[in-house]
Coordinates of C-alpha atoms and ligand atoms in Angstrom, one line a residue:
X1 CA 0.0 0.0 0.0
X2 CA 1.1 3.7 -0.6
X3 CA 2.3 5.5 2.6
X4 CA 0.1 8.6 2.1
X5 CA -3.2 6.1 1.6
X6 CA -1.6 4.1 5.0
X7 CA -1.4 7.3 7.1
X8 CA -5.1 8.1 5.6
X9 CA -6.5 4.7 6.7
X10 CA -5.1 4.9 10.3
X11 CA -6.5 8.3 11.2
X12 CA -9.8 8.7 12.9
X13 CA -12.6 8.0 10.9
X14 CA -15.0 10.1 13.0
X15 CA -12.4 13.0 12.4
X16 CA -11.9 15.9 14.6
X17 CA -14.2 17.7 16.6
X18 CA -12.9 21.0 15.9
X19 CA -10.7 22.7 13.3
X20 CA -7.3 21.0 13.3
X21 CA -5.0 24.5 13.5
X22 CA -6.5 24.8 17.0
X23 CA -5.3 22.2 18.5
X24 CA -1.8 22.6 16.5
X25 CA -1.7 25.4 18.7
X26 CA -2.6 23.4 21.8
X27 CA 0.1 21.8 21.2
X28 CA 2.7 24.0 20.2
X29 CA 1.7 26.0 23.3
X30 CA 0.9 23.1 25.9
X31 CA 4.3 21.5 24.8
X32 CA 6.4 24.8 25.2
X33 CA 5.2 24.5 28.9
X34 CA 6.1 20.7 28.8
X35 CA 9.9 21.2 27.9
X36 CA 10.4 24.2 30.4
X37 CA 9.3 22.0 32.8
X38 CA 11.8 19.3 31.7
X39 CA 14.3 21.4 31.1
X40 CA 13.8 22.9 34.9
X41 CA 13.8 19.6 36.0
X42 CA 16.8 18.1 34.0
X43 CA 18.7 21.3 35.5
X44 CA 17.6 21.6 39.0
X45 CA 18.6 18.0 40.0
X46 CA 21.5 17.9 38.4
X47 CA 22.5 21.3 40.9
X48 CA 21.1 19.8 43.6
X49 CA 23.4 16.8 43.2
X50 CA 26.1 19.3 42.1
X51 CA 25.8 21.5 45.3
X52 CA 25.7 18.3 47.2
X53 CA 28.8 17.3 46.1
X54 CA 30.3 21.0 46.2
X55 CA 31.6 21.8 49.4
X56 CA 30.6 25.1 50.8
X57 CA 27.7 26.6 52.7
X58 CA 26.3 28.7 49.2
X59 CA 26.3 25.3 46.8
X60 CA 24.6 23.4 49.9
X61 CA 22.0 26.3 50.4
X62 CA 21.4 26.3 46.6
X63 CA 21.4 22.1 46.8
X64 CA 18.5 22.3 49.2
X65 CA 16.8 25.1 47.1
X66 CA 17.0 23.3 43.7
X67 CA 16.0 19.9 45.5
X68 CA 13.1 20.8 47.0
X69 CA 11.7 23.0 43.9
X70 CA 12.9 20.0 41.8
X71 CA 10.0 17.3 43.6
X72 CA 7.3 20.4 42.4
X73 CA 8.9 20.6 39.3
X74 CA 8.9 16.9 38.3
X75 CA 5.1 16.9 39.3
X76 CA 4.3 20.0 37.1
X77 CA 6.3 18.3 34.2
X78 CA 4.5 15.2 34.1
X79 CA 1.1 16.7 34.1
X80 CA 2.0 19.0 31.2
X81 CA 3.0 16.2 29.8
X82 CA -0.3 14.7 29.6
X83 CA -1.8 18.0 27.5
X84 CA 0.6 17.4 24.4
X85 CA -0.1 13.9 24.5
X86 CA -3.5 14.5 23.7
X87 CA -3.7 17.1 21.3
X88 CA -1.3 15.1 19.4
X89 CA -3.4 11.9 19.4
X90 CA -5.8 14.0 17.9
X91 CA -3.9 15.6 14.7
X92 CA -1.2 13.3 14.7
X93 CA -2.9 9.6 15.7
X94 CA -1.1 7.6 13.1
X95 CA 2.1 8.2 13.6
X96 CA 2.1 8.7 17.6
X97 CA 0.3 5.4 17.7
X98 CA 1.7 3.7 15.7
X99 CA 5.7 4.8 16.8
X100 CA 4.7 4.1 20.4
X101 CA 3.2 0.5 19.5
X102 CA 6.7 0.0 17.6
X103 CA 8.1 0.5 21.3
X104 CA 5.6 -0.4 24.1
X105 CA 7.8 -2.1 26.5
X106 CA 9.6 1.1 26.1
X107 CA 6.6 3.2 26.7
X108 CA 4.9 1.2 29.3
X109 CA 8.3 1.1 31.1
X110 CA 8.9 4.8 31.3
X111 CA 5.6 5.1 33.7
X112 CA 7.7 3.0 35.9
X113 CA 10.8 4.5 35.8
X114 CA 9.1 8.2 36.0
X115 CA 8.0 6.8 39.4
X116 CA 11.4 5.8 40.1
X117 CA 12.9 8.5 39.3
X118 CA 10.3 10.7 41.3
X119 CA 10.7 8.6 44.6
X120 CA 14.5 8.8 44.1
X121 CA 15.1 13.2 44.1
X122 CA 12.3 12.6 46.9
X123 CA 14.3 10.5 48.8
X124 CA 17.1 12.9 48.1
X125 CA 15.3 16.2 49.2
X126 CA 13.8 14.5 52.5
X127 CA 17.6 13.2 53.2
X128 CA 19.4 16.5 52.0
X129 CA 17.3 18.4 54.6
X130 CA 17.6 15.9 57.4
X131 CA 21.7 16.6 56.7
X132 CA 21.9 12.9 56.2
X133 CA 25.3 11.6 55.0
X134 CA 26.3 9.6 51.4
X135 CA 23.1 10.3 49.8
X136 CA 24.5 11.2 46.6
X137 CA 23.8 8.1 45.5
X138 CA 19.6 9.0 45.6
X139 CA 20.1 12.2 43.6
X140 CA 22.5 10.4 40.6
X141 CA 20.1 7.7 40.2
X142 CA 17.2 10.2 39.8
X143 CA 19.2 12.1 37.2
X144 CA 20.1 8.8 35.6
X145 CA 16.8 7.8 35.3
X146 CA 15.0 11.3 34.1
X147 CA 17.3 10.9 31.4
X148 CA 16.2 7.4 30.4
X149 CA 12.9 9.0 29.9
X150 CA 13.7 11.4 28.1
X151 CA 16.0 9.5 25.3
X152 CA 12.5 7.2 25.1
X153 CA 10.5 10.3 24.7
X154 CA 12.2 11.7 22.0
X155 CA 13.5 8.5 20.3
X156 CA 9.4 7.6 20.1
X157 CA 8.3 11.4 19.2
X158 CA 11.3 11.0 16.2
X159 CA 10.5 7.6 15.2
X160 CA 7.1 8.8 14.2
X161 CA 8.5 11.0 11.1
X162 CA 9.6 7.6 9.2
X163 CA 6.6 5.8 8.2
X164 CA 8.7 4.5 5.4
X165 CA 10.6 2.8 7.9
X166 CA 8.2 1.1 10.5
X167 CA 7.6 -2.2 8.5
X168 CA 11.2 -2.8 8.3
X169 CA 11.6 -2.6 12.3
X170 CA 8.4 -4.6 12.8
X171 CA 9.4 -7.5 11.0
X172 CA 13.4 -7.0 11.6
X173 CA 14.6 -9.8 9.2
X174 CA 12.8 -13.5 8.7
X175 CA 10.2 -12.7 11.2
X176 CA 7.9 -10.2 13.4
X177 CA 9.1 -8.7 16.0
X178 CA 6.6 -8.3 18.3
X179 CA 8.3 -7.2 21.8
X180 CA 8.0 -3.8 21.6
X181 CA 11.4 -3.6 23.3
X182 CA 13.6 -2.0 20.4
X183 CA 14.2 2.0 20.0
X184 CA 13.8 2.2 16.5
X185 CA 15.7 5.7 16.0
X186 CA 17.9 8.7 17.4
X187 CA 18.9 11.7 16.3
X188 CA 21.9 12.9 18.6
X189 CA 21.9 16.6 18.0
X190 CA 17.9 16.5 18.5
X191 CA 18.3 14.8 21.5
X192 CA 20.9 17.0 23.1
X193 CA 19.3 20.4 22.1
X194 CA 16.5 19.5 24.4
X195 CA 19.2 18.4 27.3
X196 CA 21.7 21.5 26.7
X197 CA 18.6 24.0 27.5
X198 CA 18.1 22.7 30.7
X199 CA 20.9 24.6 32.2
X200 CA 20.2 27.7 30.1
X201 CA 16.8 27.8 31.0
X202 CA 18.1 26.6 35.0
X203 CA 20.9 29.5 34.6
X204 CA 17.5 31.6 34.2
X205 CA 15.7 30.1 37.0
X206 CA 18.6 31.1 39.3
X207 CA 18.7 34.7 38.3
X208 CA 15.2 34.1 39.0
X209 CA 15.6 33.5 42.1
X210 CA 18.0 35.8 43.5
X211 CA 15.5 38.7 42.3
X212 CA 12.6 37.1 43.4
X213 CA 14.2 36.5 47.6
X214 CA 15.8 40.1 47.3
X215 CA 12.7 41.7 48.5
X216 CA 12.9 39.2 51.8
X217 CA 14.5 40.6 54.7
X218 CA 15.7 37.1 56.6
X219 CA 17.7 35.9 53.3
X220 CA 21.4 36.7 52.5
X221 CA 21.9 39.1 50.5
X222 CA 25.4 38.0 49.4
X223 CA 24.1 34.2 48.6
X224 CA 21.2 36.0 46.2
X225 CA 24.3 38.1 44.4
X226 CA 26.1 34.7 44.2
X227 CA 22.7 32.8 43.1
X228 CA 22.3 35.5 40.6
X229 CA 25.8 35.4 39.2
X230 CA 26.5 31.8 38.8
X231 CA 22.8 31.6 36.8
X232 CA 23.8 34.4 35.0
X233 CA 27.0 32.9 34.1
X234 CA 25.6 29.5 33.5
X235 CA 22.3 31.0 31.1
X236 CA 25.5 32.7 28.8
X237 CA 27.4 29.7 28.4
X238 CA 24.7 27.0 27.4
X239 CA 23.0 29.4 25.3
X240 CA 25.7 30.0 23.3
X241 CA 26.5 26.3 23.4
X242 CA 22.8 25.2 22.6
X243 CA 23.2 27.4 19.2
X244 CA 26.1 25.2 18.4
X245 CA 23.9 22.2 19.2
X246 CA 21.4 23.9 17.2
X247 CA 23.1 24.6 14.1
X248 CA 24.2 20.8 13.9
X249 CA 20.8 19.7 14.4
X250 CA 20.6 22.1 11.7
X251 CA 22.8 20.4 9.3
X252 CA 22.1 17.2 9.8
X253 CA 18.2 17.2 8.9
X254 CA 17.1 16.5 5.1
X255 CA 19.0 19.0 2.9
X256 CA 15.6 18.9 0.8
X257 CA 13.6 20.6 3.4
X258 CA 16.0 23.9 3.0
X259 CA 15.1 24.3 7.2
X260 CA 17.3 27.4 7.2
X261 CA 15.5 29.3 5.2
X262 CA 12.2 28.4 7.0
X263 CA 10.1 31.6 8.7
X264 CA 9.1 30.2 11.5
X265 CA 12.7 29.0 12.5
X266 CA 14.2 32.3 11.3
X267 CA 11.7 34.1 13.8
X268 CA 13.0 31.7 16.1
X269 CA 16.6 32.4 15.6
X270 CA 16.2 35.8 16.2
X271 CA 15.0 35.7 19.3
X272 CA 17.3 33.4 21.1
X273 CA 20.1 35.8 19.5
X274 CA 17.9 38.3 21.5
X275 CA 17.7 35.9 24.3
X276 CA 22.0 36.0 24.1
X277 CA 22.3 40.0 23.8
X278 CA 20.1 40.2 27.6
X279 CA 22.1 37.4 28.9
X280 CA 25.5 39.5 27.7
X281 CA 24.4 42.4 29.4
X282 CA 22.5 40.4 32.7
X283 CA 26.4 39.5 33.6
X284 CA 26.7 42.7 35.3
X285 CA 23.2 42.8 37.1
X286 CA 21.6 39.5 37.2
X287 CA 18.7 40.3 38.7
X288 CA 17.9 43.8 37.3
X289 CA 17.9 41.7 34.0
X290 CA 16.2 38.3 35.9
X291 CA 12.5 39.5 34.3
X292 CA 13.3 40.4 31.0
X293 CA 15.7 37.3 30.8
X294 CA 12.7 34.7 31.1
X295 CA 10.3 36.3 29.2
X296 CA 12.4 36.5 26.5
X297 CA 13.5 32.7 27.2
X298 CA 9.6 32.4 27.6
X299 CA 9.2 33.7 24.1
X300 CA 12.3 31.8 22.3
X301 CA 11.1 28.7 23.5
X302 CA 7.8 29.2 22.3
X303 CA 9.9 29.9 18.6
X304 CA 11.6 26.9 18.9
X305 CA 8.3 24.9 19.9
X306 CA 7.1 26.2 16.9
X307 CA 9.6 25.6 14.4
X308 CA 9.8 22.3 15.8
X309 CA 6.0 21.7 14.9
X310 CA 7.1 23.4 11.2
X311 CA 10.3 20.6 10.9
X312 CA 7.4 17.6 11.8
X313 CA 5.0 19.5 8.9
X314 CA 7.8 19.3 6.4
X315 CA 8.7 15.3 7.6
X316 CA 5.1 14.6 7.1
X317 CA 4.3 16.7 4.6
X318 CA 7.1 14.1 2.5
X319 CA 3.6 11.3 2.4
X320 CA 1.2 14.0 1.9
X321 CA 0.1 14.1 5.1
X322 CA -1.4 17.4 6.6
X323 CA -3.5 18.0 9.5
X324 CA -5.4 20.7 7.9
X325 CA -6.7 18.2 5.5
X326 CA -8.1 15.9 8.6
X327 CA -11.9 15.4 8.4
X328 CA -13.3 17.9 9.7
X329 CA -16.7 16.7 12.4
X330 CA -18.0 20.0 14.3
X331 CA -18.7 20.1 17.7
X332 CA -19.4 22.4 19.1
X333 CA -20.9 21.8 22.4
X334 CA -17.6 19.5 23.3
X335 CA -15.5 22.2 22.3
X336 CA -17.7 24.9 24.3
X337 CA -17.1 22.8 27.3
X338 CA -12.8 22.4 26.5
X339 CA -13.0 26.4 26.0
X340 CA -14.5 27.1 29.2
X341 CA -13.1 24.8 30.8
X342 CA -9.8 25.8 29.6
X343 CA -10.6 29.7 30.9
X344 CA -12.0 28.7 34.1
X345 CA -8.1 26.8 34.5
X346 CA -7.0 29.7 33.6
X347 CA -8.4 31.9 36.1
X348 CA -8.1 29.6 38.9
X349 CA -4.2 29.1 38.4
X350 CA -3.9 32.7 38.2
X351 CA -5.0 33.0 41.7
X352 CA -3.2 29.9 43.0
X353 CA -0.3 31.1 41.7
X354 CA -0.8 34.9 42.6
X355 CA -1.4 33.3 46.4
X356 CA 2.3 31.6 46.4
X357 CA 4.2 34.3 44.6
X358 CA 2.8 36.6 47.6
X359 CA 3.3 34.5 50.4
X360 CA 7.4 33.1 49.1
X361 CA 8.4 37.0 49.0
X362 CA 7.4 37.9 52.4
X363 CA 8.4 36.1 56.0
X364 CA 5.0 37.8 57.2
X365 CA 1.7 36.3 57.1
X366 CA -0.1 37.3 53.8
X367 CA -3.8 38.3 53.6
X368 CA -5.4 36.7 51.1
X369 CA -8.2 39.1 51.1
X370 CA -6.8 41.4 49.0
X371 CA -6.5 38.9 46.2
X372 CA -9.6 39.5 44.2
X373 CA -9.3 36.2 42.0
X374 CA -10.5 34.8 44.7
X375 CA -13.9 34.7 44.8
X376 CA -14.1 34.3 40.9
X377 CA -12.3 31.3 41.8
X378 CA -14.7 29.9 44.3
X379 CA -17.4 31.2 42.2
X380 CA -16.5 29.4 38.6
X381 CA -15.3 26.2 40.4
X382 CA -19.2 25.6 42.1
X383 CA -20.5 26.9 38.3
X384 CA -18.2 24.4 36.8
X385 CA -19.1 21.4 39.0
X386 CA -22.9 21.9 38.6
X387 CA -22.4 22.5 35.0
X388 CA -20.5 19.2 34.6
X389 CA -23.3 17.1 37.1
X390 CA -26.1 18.6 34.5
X391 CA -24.5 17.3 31.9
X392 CA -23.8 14.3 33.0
X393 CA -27.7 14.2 34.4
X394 CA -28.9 15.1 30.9
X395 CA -26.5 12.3 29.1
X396 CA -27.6 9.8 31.5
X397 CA -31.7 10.5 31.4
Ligands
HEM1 C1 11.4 12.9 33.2 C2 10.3 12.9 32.4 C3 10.3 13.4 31.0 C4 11.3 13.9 30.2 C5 12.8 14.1 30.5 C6 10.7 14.2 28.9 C7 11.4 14.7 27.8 C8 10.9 15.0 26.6 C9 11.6 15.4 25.4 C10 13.1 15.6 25.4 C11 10.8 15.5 24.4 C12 11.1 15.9 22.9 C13 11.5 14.7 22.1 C14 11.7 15.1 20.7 O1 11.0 15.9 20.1 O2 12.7 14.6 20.1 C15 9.5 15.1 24.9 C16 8.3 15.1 24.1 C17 7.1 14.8 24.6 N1 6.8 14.4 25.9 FE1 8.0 14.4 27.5 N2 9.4 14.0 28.9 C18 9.1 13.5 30.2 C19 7.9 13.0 30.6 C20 6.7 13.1 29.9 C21 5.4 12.6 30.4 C22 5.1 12.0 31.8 C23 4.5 12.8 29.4 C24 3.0 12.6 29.3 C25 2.3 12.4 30.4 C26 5.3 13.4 28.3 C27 4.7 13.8 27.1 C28 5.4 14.2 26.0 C29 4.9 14.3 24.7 C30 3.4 14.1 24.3 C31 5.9 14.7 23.8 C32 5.9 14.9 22.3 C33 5.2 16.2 21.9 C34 5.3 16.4 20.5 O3 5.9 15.7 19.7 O4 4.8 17.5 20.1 N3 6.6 13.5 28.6 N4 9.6 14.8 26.2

């Protein structure tokens, strides 16, 4: 069978329930959140260990910092995790099925390791703050492992883009293979452009941090400057050395798909060179330049998200495949219910969030009065509910 008519067959024959662009988006967007999570995570408890090992009061302070904000991290990671994953079963189905099938042990494996790798930096954290001895051990095996998930993530996300390929590693020679227990591709320079980030984007998380403690009156000002500079030292060098990642990554994709010449990657470029010129100048004053750092990181990795979602169009694109051209089955009331749903999120992490920025900047009590999300909050949470118990009512009746 052609590949185009194969990719065709194994889509959803019900289609999508709303127009496909949308959830590119959603996706796009909801993985940009996804790989700042894993990159904070990747980075954190790697300077957790780092400080651990480090001798000195500063490195230990920042060990304890980065390992407690590391077990948060990991949990906010996973459950973006789960909003990419869905919007690409629903624009991308054949091939996300179909490369994770291709690998199931693999896939199946990772929940277990995730919750390996989770119990380990807890372990860690509980231990590191209990000033337990030789625990090193806890934190290396939970770096180990969060790697481990992250060369099956992206050896199954690039496994997808070679349809061409999968009947070969199904029946690998005489016979099927049907352990699911192979990883079928990897792209090096791929791989580490999503692994060098981690201490840019952690470099940024520590200037972060020193601006964001400043205002507190029973933290050391001299550990914030050194928090600051060693961030702001760190974001400069693996920036610079995640363009020379990228530019391999670069060179070693299909010369056919002329990538360097692609808008979306170009907009991209320029604002990581943007990203650089801040960082340059953030040497001097790491946290006068901590806010204008991230959102620019903000904003470069939502480029890079991008272009990364422009690279998969052009890999498809190669069988004719296009999610614009998925068929198309309205509805509206389910996607009424995602959108509000989506806005009431919206609002209520706004206020939980507004809640814990306040009370981490100031050793007094807070009062959460004066935080007028609040009652929206209450208010759109009890709308929501009963919304969702008529529904179900009216389904059920
Ligand atoms: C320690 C844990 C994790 C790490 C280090 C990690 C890392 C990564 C990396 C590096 C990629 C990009 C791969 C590539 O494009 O080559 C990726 C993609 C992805 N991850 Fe994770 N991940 C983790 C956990 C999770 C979890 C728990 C979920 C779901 C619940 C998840 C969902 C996804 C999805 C759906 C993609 C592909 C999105 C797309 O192709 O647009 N990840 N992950």
């Amino acid at each position: 069978m052609d590949i185009s008519q194969m990719l065709k067959s194994l889509q959803d024959p019900m289609g999508v329930p709303f127009y496909p662009f949308v959830f590119q988006v959603l996706l796009v967007l909801t993985f940009a959140l996804h790989i700042i999570f894993v990159n904070l995570v990747i980075g954190g408890v790697f300077m957790s260990v780092y400080g651990y090992f480090k001798k000195g009061n500063y490195y230990r302070a920042l060990s304890k910092a980065f390992a407690k904000a590391s077990t948060i991290n990991f949990s906010l990671l996973i459950v973006l995790g789960v909003a990419p994953l869905l919007f690409m079963q629903v624009i991308y189905d054949p091939f996300w099925y179909t490369a994770n099938v291709l690998s199931a042990a693999w896939m199946v494996g990772i929940v277990f390791v995730l919750m390996a790798a989770f119990s380990f930096a807890y372990v860690f954290y509980m231990k590191l703050y209990k000033d337990r001895k030789h625990i090193g051990v806890w934190g290396v095996a939970a770096f180990l492992l969060i790697l481990l998930v992250g060369v099956t993530m992206h050896a199954v996300s690039y496994q997808a883009l070679f349809p061409e390929q999968w009947v070969n590693w199904y029946v690998g020679g005489s016979k099927a293979d049907l352990s699911g227990t192979i990883l079928h591709a990897f792209q090096l320079p791929r791989f580490l452009h999503f692994i060098v980030a981690s201490f840019a984007i952690t470099g940024i998380f520590m200037m972060l941090y020193a601006w964001y403690f400043k205002e507190r009156d029973d933290m050391d000002k001299s550990y914030l400057a050194w928090v600051g500079k060693t961030g702001a030292k760190m974001a400069v060098t693996f920036t610079v050395l995640q363009m020379v990642v990228g530019v391999w990554w670069l060179l070693s994709l299909p010369s056919g798909f002329q990538f360097y010449r692609n808008p979306v990657f170009l907009t991209a470029g320029v604002l990581v060179v943007l990203l650089l010129l801040v960082l340059i100048e953030a040497q001097s004053n790491p946290q006068k330049y901590a806010l204008p750092a991230a959102g620019l990181a903000l904003i470069g990795v939502l480029g890079m998200t991008s272009a990364r979602e422009a690279l998969r169009m052009l890999y498809v694109g190669r069988y004719n495949y296009s999610v614009y051209t998925y068929k198309l089955n309205l509805s509206y009331g389910s996607t009424a219910l995602f959108a509000v749903t989506f806005l009431m999120g919206i609002v209520i992490v706004s206020y939980l969030l507004s809640v814990v920025f306040k009370m981490g900047r100031s050793s007094k009590p807070l009062d959460l009065s004066s935080l007028r999300l609040r009652t929206w909050s209450v208010y759109l949470m009890i709308a929501w509910i009963l919304i969702m118990i008529g529904i179900g009512v009216a389904i059920a009746s």
